[in-house]
mmCIF file of C-alpha atoms in Angstrom:
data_model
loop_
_atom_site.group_PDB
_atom_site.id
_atom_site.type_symbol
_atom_site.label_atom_id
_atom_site.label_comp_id
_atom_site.label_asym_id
_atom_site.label_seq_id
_atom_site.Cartn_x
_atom_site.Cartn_y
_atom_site.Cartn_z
ATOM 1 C CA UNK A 1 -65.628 78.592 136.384
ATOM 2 C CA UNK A 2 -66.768 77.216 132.859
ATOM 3 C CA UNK A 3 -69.972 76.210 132.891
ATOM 4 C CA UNK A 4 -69.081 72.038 131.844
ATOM 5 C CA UNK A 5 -66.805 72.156 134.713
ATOM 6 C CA UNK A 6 -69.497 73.604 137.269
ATOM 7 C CA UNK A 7 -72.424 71.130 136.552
ATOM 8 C CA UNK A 8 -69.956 68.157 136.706
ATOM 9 C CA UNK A 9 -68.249 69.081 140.124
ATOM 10 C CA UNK A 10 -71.837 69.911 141.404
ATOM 11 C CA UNK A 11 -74.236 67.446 140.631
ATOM 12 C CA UNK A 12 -73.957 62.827 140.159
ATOM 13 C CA UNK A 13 -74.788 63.042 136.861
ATOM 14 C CA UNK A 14 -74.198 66.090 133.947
ATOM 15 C CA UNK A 15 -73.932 66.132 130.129
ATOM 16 C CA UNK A 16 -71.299 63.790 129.611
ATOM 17 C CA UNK A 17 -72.557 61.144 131.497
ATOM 18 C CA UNK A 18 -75.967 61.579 129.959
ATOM 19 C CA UNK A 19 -74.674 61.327 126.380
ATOM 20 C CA UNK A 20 -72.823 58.732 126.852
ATOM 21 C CA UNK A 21 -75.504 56.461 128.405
ATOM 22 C CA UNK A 22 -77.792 58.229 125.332
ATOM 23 C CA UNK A 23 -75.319 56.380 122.995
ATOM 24 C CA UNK A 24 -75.331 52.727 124.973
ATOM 25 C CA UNK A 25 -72.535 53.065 126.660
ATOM 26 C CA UNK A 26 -72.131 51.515 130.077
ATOM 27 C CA UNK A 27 -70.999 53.291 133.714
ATOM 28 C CA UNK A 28 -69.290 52.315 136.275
ATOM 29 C CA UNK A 29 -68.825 53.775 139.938
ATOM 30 C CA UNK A 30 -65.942 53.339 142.347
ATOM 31 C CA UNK A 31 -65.128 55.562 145.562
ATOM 32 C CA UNK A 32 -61.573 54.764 145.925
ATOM 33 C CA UNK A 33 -58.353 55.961 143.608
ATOM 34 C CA UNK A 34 -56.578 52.314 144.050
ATOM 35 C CA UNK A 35 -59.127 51.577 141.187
ATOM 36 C CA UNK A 36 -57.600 51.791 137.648
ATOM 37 C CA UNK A 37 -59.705 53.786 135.729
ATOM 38 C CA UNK A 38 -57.439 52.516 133.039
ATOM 39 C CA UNK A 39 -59.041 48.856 133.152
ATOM 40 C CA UNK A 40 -62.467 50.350 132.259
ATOM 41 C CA UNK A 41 -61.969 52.913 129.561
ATOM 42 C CA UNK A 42 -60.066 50.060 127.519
ATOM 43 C CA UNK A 43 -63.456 47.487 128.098
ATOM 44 C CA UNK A 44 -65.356 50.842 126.471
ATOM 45 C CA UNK A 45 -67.490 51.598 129.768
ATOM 46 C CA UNK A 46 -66.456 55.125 131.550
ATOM 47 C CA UNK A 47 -65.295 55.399 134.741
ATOM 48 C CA UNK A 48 -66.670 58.015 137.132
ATOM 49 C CA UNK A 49 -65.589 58.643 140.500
ATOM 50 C CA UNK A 50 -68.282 58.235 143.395
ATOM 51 C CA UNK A 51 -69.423 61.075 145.339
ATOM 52 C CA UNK A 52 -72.383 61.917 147.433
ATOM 53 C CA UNK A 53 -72.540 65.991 147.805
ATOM 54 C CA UNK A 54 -76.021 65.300 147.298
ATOM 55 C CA UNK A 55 -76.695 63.866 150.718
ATOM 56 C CA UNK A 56 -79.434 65.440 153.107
ATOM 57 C CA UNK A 57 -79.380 62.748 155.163
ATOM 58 C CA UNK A 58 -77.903 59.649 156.298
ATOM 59 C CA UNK A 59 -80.704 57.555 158.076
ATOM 60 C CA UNK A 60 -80.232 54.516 155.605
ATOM 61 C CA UNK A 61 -76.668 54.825 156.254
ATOM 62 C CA UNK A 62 -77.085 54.747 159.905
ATOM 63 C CA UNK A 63 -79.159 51.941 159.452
ATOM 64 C CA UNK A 64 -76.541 49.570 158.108
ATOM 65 C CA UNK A 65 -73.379 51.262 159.101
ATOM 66 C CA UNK A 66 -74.380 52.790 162.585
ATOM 67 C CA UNK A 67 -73.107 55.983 163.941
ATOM 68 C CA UNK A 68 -70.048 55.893 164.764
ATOM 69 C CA UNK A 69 -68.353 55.557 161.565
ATOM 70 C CA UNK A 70 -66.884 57.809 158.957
ATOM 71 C CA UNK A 71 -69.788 59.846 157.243
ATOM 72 C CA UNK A 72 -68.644 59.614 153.869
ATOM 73 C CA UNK A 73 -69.341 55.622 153.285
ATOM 74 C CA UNK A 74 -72.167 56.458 154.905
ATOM 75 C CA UNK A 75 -73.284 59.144 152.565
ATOM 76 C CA UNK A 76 -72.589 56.929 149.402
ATOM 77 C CA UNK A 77 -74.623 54.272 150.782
ATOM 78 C CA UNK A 78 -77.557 56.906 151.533
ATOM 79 C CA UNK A 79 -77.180 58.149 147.818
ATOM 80 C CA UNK A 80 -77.712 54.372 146.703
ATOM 81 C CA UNK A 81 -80.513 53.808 148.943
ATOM 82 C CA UNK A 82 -82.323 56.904 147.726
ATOM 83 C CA UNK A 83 -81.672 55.694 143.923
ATOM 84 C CA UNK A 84 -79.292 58.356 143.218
ATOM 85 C CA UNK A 85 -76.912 55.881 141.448
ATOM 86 C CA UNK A 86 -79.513 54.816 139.008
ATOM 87 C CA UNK A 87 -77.619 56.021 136.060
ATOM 88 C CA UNK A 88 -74.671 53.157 137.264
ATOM 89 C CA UNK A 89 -74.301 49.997 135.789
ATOM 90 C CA UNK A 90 -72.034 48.956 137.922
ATOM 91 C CA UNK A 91 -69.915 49.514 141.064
ATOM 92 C CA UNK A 92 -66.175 49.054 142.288
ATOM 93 C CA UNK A 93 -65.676 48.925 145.797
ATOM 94 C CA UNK A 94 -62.023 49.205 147.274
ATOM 95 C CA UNK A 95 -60.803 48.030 150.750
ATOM 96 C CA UNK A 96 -59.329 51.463 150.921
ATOM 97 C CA UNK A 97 -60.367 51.777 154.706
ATOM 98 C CA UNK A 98 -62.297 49.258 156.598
ATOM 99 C CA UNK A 99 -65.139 51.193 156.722
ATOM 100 C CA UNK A 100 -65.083 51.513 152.263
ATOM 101 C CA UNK A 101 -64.898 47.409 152.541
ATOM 102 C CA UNK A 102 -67.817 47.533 154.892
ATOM 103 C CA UNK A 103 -69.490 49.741 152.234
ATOM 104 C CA UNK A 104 -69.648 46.102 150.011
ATOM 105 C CA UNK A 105 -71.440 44.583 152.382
ATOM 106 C CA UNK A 106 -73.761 47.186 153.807
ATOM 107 C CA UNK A 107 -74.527 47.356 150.153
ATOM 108 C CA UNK A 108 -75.817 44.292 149.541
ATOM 109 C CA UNK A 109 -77.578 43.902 152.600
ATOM 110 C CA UNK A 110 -79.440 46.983 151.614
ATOM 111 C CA UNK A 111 -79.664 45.572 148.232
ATOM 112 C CA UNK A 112 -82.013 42.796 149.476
ATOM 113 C CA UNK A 113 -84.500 45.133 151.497
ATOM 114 C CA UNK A 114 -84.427 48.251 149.234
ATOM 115 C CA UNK A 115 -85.657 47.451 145.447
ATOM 116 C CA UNK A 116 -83.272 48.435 142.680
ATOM 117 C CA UNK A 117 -80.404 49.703 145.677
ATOM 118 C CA UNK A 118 -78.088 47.326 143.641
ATOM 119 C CA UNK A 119 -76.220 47.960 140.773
ATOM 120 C CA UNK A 120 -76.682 45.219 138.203
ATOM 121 C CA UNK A 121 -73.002 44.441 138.869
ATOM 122 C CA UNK A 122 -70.860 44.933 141.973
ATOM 123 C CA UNK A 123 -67.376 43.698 142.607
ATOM 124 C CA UNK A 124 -64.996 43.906 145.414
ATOM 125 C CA UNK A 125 -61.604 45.248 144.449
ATOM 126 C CA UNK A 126 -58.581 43.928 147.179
ATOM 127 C CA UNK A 127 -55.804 46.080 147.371
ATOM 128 C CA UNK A 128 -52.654 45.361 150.003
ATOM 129 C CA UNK A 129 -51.536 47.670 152.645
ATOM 130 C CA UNK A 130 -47.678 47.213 151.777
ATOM 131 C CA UNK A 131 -45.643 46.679 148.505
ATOM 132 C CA UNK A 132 -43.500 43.932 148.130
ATOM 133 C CA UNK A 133 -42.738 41.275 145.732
ATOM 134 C CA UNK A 134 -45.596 39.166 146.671
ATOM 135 C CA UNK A 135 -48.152 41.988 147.656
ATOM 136 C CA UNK A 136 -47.749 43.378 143.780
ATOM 137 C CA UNK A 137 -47.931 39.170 142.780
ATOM 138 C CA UNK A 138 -51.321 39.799 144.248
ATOM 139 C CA UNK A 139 -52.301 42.634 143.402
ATOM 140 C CA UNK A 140 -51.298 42.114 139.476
ATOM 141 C CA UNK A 141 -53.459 38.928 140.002
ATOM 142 C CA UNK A 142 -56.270 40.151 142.048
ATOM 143 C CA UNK A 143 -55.986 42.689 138.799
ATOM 144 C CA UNK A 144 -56.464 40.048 136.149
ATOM 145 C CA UNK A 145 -59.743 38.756 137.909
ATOM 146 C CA UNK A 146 -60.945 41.750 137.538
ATOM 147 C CA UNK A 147 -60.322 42.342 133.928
ATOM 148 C CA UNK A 148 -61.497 38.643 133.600
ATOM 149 C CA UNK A 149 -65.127 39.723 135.614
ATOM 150 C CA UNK A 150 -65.842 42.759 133.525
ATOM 151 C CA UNK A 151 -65.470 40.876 129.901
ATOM 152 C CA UNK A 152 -67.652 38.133 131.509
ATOM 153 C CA UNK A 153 -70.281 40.434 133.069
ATOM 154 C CA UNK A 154 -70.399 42.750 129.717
ATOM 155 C CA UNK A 155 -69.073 40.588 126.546
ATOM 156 C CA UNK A 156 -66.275 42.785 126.073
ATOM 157 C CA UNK A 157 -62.578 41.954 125.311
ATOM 158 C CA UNK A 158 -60.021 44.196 126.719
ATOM 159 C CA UNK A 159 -56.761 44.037 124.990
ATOM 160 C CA UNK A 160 -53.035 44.880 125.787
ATOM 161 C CA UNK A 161 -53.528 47.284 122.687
ATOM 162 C CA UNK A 162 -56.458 48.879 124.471
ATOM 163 C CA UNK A 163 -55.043 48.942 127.796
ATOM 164 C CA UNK A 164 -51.676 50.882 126.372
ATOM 165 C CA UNK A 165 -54.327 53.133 124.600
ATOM 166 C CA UNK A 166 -56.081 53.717 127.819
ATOM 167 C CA UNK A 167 -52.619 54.239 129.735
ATOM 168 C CA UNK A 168 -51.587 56.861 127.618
ATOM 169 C CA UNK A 169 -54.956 59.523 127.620
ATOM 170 C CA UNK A 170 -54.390 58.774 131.285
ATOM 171 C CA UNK A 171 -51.066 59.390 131.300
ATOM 172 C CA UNK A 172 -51.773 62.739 129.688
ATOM 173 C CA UNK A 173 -54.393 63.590 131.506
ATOM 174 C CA UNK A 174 -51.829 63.514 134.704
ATOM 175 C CA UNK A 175 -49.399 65.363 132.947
ATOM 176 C CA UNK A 176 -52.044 68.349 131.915
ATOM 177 C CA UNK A 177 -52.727 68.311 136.037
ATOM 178 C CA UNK A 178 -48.882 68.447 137.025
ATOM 179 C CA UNK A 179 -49.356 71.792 134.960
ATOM 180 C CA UNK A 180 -52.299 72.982 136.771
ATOM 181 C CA UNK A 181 -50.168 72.242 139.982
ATOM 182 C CA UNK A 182 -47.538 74.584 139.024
ATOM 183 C CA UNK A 183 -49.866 77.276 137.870
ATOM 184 C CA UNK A 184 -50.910 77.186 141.344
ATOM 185 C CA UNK A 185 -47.568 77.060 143.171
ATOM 186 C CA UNK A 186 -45.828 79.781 141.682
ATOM 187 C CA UNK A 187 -45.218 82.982 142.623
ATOM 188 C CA UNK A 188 -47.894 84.607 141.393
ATOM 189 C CA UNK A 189 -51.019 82.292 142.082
ATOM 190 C CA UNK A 190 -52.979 82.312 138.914
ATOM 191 C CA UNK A 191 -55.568 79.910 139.487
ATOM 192 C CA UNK A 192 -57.705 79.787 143.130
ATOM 193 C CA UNK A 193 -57.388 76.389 145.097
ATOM 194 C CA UNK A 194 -61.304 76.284 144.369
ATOM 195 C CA UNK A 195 -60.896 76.509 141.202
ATOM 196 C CA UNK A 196 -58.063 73.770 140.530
ATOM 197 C CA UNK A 197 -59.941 71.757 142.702
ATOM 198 C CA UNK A 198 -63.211 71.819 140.676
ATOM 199 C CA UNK A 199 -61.195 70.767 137.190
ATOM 200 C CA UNK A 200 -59.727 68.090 139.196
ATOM 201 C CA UNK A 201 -62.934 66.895 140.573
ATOM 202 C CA UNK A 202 -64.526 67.623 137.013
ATOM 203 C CA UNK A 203 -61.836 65.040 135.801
ATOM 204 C CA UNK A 204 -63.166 62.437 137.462
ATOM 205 C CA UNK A 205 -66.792 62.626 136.050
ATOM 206 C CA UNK A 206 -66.223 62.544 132.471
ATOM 207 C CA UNK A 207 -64.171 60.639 129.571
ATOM 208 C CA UNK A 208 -60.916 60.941 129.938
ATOM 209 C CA UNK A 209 -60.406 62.204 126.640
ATOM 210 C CA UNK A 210 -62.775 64.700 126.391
ATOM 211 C CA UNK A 211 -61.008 65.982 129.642
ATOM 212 C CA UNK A 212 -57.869 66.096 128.093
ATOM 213 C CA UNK A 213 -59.468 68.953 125.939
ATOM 214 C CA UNK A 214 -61.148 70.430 128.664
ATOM 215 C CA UNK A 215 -58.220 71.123 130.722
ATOM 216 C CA UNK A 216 -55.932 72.083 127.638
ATOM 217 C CA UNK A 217 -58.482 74.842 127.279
ATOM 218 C CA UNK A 218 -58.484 75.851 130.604
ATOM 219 C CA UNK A 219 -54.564 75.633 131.272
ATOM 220 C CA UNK A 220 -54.423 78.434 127.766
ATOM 221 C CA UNK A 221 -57.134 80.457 129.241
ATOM 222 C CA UNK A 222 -54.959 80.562 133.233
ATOM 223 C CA UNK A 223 -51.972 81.220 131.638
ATOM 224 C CA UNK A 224 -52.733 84.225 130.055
ATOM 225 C CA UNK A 225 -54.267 86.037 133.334
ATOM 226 C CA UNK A 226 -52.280 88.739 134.577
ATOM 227 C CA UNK A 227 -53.383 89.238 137.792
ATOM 228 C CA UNK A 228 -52.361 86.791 140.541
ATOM 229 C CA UNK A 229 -54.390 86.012 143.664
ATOM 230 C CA UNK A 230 -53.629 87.345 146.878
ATOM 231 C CA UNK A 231 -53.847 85.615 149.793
ATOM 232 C CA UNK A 232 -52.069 83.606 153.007
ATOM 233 C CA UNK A 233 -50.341 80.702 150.837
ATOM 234 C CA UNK A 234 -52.109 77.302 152.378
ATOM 235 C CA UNK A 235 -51.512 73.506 151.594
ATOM 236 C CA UNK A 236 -54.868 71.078 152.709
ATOM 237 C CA UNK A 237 -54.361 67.881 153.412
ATOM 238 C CA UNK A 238 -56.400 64.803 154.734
ATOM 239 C CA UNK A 239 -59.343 63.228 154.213
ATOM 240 C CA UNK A 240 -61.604 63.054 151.066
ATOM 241 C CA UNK A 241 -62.859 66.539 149.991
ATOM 242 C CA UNK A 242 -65.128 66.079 146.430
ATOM 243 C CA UNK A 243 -67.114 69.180 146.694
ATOM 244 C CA UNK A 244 -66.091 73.184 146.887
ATOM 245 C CA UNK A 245 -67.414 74.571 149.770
ATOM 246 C CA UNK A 246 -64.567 73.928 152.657
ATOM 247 C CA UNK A 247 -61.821 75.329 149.844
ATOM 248 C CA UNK A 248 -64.835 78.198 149.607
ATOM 249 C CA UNK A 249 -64.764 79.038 152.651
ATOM 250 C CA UNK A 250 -61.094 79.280 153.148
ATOM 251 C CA UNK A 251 -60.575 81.636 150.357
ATOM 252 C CA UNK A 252 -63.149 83.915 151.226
ATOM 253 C CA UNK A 253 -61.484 84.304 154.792
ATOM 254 C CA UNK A 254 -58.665 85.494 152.959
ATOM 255 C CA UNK A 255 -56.293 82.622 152.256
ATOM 256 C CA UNK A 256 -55.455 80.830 148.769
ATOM 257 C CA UNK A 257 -54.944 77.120 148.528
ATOM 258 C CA UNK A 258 -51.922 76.712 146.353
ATOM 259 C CA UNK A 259 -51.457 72.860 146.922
ATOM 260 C CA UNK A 260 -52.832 69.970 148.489
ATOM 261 C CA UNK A 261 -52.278 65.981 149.111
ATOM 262 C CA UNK A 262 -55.762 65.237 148.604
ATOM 263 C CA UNK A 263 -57.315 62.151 147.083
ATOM 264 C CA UNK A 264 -59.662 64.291 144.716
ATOM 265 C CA UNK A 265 -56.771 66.753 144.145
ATOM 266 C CA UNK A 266 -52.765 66.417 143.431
ATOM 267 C CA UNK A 267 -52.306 63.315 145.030
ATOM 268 C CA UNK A 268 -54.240 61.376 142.502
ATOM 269 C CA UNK A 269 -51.992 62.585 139.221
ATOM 270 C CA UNK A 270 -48.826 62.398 140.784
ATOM 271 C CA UNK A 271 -47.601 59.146 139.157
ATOM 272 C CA UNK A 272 -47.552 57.812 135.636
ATOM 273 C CA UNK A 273 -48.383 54.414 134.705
ATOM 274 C CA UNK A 274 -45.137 52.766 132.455
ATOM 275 C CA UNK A 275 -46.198 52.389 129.061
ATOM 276 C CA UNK A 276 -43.613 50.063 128.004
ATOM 277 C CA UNK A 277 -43.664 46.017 129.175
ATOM 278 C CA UNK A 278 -46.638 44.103 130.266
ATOM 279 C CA UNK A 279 -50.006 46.669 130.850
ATOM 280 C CA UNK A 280 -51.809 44.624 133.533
ATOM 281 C CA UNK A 281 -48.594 44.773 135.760
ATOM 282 C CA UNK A 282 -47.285 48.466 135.132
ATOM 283 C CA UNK A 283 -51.153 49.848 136.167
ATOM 284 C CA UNK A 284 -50.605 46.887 138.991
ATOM 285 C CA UNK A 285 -47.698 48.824 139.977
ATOM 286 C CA UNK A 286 -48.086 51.838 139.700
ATOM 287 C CA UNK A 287 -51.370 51.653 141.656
ATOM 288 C CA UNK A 288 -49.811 49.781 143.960
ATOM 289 C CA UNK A 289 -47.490 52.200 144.706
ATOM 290 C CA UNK A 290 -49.367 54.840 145.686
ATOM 291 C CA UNK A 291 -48.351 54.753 149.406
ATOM 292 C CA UNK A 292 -49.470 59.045 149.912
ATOM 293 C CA UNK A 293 -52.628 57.049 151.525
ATOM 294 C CA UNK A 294 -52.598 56.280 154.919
ATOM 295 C CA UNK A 295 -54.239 52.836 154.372
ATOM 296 C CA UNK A 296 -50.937 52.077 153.107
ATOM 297 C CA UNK A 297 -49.068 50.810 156.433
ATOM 298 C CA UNK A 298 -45.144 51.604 156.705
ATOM 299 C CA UNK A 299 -44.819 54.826 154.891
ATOM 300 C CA UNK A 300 -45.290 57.346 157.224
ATOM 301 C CA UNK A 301 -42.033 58.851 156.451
ATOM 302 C CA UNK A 302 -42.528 59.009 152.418
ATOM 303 C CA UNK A 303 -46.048 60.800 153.092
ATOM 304 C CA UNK A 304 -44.651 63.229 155.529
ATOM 305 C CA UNK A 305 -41.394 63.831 152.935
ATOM 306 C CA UNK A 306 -43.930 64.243 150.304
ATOM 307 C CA UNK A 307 -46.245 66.703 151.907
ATOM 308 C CA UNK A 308 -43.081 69.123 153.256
ATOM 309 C CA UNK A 309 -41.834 69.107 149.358
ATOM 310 C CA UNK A 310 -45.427 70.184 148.171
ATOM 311 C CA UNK A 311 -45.117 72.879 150.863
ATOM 312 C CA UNK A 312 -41.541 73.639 150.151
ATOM 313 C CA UNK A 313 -42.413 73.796 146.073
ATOM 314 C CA UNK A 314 -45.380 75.612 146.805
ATOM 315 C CA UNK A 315 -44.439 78.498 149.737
ATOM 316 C CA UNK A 316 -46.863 77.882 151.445
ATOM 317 C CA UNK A 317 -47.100 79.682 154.955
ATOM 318 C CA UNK A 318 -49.592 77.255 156.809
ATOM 319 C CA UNK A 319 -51.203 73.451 156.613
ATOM 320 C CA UNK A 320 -54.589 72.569 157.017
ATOM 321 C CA UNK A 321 -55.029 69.148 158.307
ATOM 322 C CA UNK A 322 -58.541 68.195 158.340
ATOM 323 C CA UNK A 323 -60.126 64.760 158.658
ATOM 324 C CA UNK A 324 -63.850 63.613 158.322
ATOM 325 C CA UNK A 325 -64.708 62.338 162.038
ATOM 326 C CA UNK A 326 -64.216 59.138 162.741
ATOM 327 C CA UNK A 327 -61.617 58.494 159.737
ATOM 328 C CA UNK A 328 -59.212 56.543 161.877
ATOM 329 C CA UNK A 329 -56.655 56.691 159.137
ATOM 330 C CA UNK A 330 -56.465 60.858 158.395
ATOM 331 C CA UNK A 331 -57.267 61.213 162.205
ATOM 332 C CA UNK A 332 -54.622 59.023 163.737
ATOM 333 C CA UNK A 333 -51.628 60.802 161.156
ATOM 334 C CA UNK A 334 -52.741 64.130 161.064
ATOM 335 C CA UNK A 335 -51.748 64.591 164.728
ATOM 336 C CA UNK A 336 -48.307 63.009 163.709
ATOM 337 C CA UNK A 337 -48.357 65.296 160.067
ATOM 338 C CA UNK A 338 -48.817 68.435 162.892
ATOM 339 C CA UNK A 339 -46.343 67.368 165.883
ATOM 340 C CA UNK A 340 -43.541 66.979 162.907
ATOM 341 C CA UNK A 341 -44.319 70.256 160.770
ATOM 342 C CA UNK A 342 -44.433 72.565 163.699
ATOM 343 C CA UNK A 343 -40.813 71.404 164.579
ATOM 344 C CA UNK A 344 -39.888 72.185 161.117
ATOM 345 C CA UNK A 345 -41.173 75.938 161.214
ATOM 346 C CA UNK A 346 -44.417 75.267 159.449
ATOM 347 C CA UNK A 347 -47.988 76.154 161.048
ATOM 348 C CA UNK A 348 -50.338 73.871 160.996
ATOM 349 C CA UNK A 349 -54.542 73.540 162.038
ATOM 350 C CA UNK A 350 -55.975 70.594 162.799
ATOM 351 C CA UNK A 351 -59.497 70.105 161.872
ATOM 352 C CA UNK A 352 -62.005 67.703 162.492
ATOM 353 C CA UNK A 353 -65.460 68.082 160.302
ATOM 354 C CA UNK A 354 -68.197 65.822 158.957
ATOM 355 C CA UNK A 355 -68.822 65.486 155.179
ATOM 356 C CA UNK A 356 -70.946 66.415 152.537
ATOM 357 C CA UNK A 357 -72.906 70.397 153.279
ATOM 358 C CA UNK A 358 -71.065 72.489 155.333
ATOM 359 C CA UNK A 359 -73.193 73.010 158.407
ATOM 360 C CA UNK A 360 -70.450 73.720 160.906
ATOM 361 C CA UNK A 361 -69.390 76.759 158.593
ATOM 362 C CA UNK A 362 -69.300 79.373 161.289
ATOM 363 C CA UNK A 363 -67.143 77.633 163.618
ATOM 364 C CA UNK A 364 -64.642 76.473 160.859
ATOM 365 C CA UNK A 365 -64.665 80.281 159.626
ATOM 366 C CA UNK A 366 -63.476 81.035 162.933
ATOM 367 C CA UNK A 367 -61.028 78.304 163.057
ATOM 368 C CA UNK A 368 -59.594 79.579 159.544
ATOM 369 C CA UNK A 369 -59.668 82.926 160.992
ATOM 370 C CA UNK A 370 -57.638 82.229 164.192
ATOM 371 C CA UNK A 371 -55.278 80.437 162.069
ATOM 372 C CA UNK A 372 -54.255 83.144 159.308
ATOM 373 C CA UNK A 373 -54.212 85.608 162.205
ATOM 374 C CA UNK A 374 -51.565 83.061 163.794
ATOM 375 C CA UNK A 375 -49.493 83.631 160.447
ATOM 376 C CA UNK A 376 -49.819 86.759 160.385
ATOM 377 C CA UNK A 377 -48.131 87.252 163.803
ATOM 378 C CA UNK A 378 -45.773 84.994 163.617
ATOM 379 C CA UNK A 379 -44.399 86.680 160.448
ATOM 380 C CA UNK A 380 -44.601 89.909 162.230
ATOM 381 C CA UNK A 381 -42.377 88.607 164.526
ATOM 382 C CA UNK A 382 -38.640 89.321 164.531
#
């Protein structure tokens, strides 16, 4: 793994970030993909996706959350109550679950009792649950308050010029991933689901542009390996994964990950934004339209049709269907994702963890292990 790509998927901060706070330049955090980056890289500020890998512990989490919620909110919330996020000059926070809109409020409640918890600016982002004519009314408009809050807050003036500017590095940036998706699916796996995933991660913790490069690099250094990677073929689904130890630990029990429908990974790049007509509504749309979440209520049957065609495109010979516990959302359709794959001839592990450090990683590499020795039988069979 190149060493740019290592310290960003690894640590809050790295070199990019560093520089271009060095320079003036202005951050801005947001946990959830129904965010358009877009919007912030045409007001000049760069975007970077919140994570919390970091976390030891999540007593000021449990403090305002309690414990029997979803560990990730929690863990952001502990990173911002231990000052992590200092190097933040803002924050975006999506109703992508209810927990993730609780996050807004546990925020500022902690705000008021811990000094300097609280970004300098903090907005609430609404996104609907369903697209229709009025939801993406809404949305477009709930999109143009936005745009409206961050010239206020920082006296900048974002453009339709800028905005088709921003679509467009974004736009490529999705395209250079579709690539990296196919170097993984094909028949011989050239790139390691560990290491896709850490470019993709990578992606979301440095300028856009500057990632274009990046990956351009790294798609003309994978395509000339000639050995592939052996391996059980695997797709792993579910809930938020943004570091690399649970893809880690699956390869070294033998497997490879050749696809995903993760939030961090292939789900993320999947659509383009239109870059003809008005900006504001074709990043409202195609945002909008993401409906591969499960907060998005309706769609079952496009997410299941999705995931079999990334398993179909990709061979895979098993799914791993993991969830962070308590994530109502992954939980609840990852026992429907597994009833409805198993009919169609594809095996499939359920698997409930916590996030952030792997501690449970003996029993999951037993899990893992069962599972591949499942495959392995079943292709034995006649």
């Amino acid at each position: 793994m190149r060493e740019e790509i290592h310290e960003a998927v690894s640590r809050l901060s790295n070199r990019y970030i560093t520089k271009w706070k060095s320079e003036g330049g202005k951050v801005i955090g947001f946990p959830c993909t129904y965010v358009p980056a877009e919007i912030l890289w045409a007001a000049g500020i760069l975007p970077v996706r919140m994570r919390a890998m970091e976390a030891m512990s999540t007593s000021i989490g449990d403090t305002y959350f309690g414990p029997v919620v979803c560990s990730f909110p929690k863990c952001l919330l502990q990173m911002a109550g231990e000052g992590k996020y200092s190097f933040l000059d803002g924050a975006i926070i999506c109703n992508g679950c209810d927990t993730m809109r609780r996050l807004d409020d546990c925020w500022r409640k902690m705000g008021e009792d811990i000094q300097g918890a609280l970004p300098p600016y903090l907005f609430h982002y609404a996104a609907p649950h369903k697209v229709t004519d009025y939801s993406l009314k809404w949305f477009v408009d709930e999109t143009r308050r936005f745009i409206a809050s961050l010239e206020e807050r920082f006296g900048c003036r974002i453009t339709e010029d800028g905005l088709r500017k921003a679509i467009r590095i974004y736009n490529r940036g999705r395209e250079l991933l579709g690539r990296l998706d196919e170097l993984r699916m094909g028949e011989r796996v050239l790139i390691s689901g560990t290491e896709a995933m850490a470019v993709m991660i990578a992606g979301t913790a440095m300028p856009p542009d500057v990632f274009n490069e990046l990956l351009e690099e790294v798609l003309a250094e994978v395509e000339c390996r000639q050995e592939g990677i052996p391996g059980k073929r695997l797709l792993l689904a579910g809930s938020v994964i943004d570091d690399l130890d649970l893809l880690r630990v699956i390869e070294e029990e033998g497997a490879v990950v050749v696809a995903d429908t993760l939030c961090f990974g292939s789900r993320s790049h999947k659509d383009a934004v239109a870059e003809d007509g008005d900006p504001v509504e074709a990043i409202a749309r195609r945002y909008l339209d993401a409906i591969y979440c499960p907060r998005m209520f309706g769609y079952y049957k496009q997410r299941f049709a999705f995931l079999r065609e990334m398993a179909e495109r990709a061979g895979v010979e098993g799914v791993i269907l993991q969830n962070i516990r308590f994530c109502d959302l992954h939980g609840s359709e990852n026992g429907i994702f597994e009833r409805d794959l198993e009919a169609a001839g594809i095996p499939c592990m359920k698997m409930e963890r916590e996030y952030g450090p792997l501690g449970e990683e003996g029993r999951i590499k037993m899990r893992i292990d069962a599972f591949l020795e499942r495959i392995s039988e079943r292709k034995e069979q006649p």
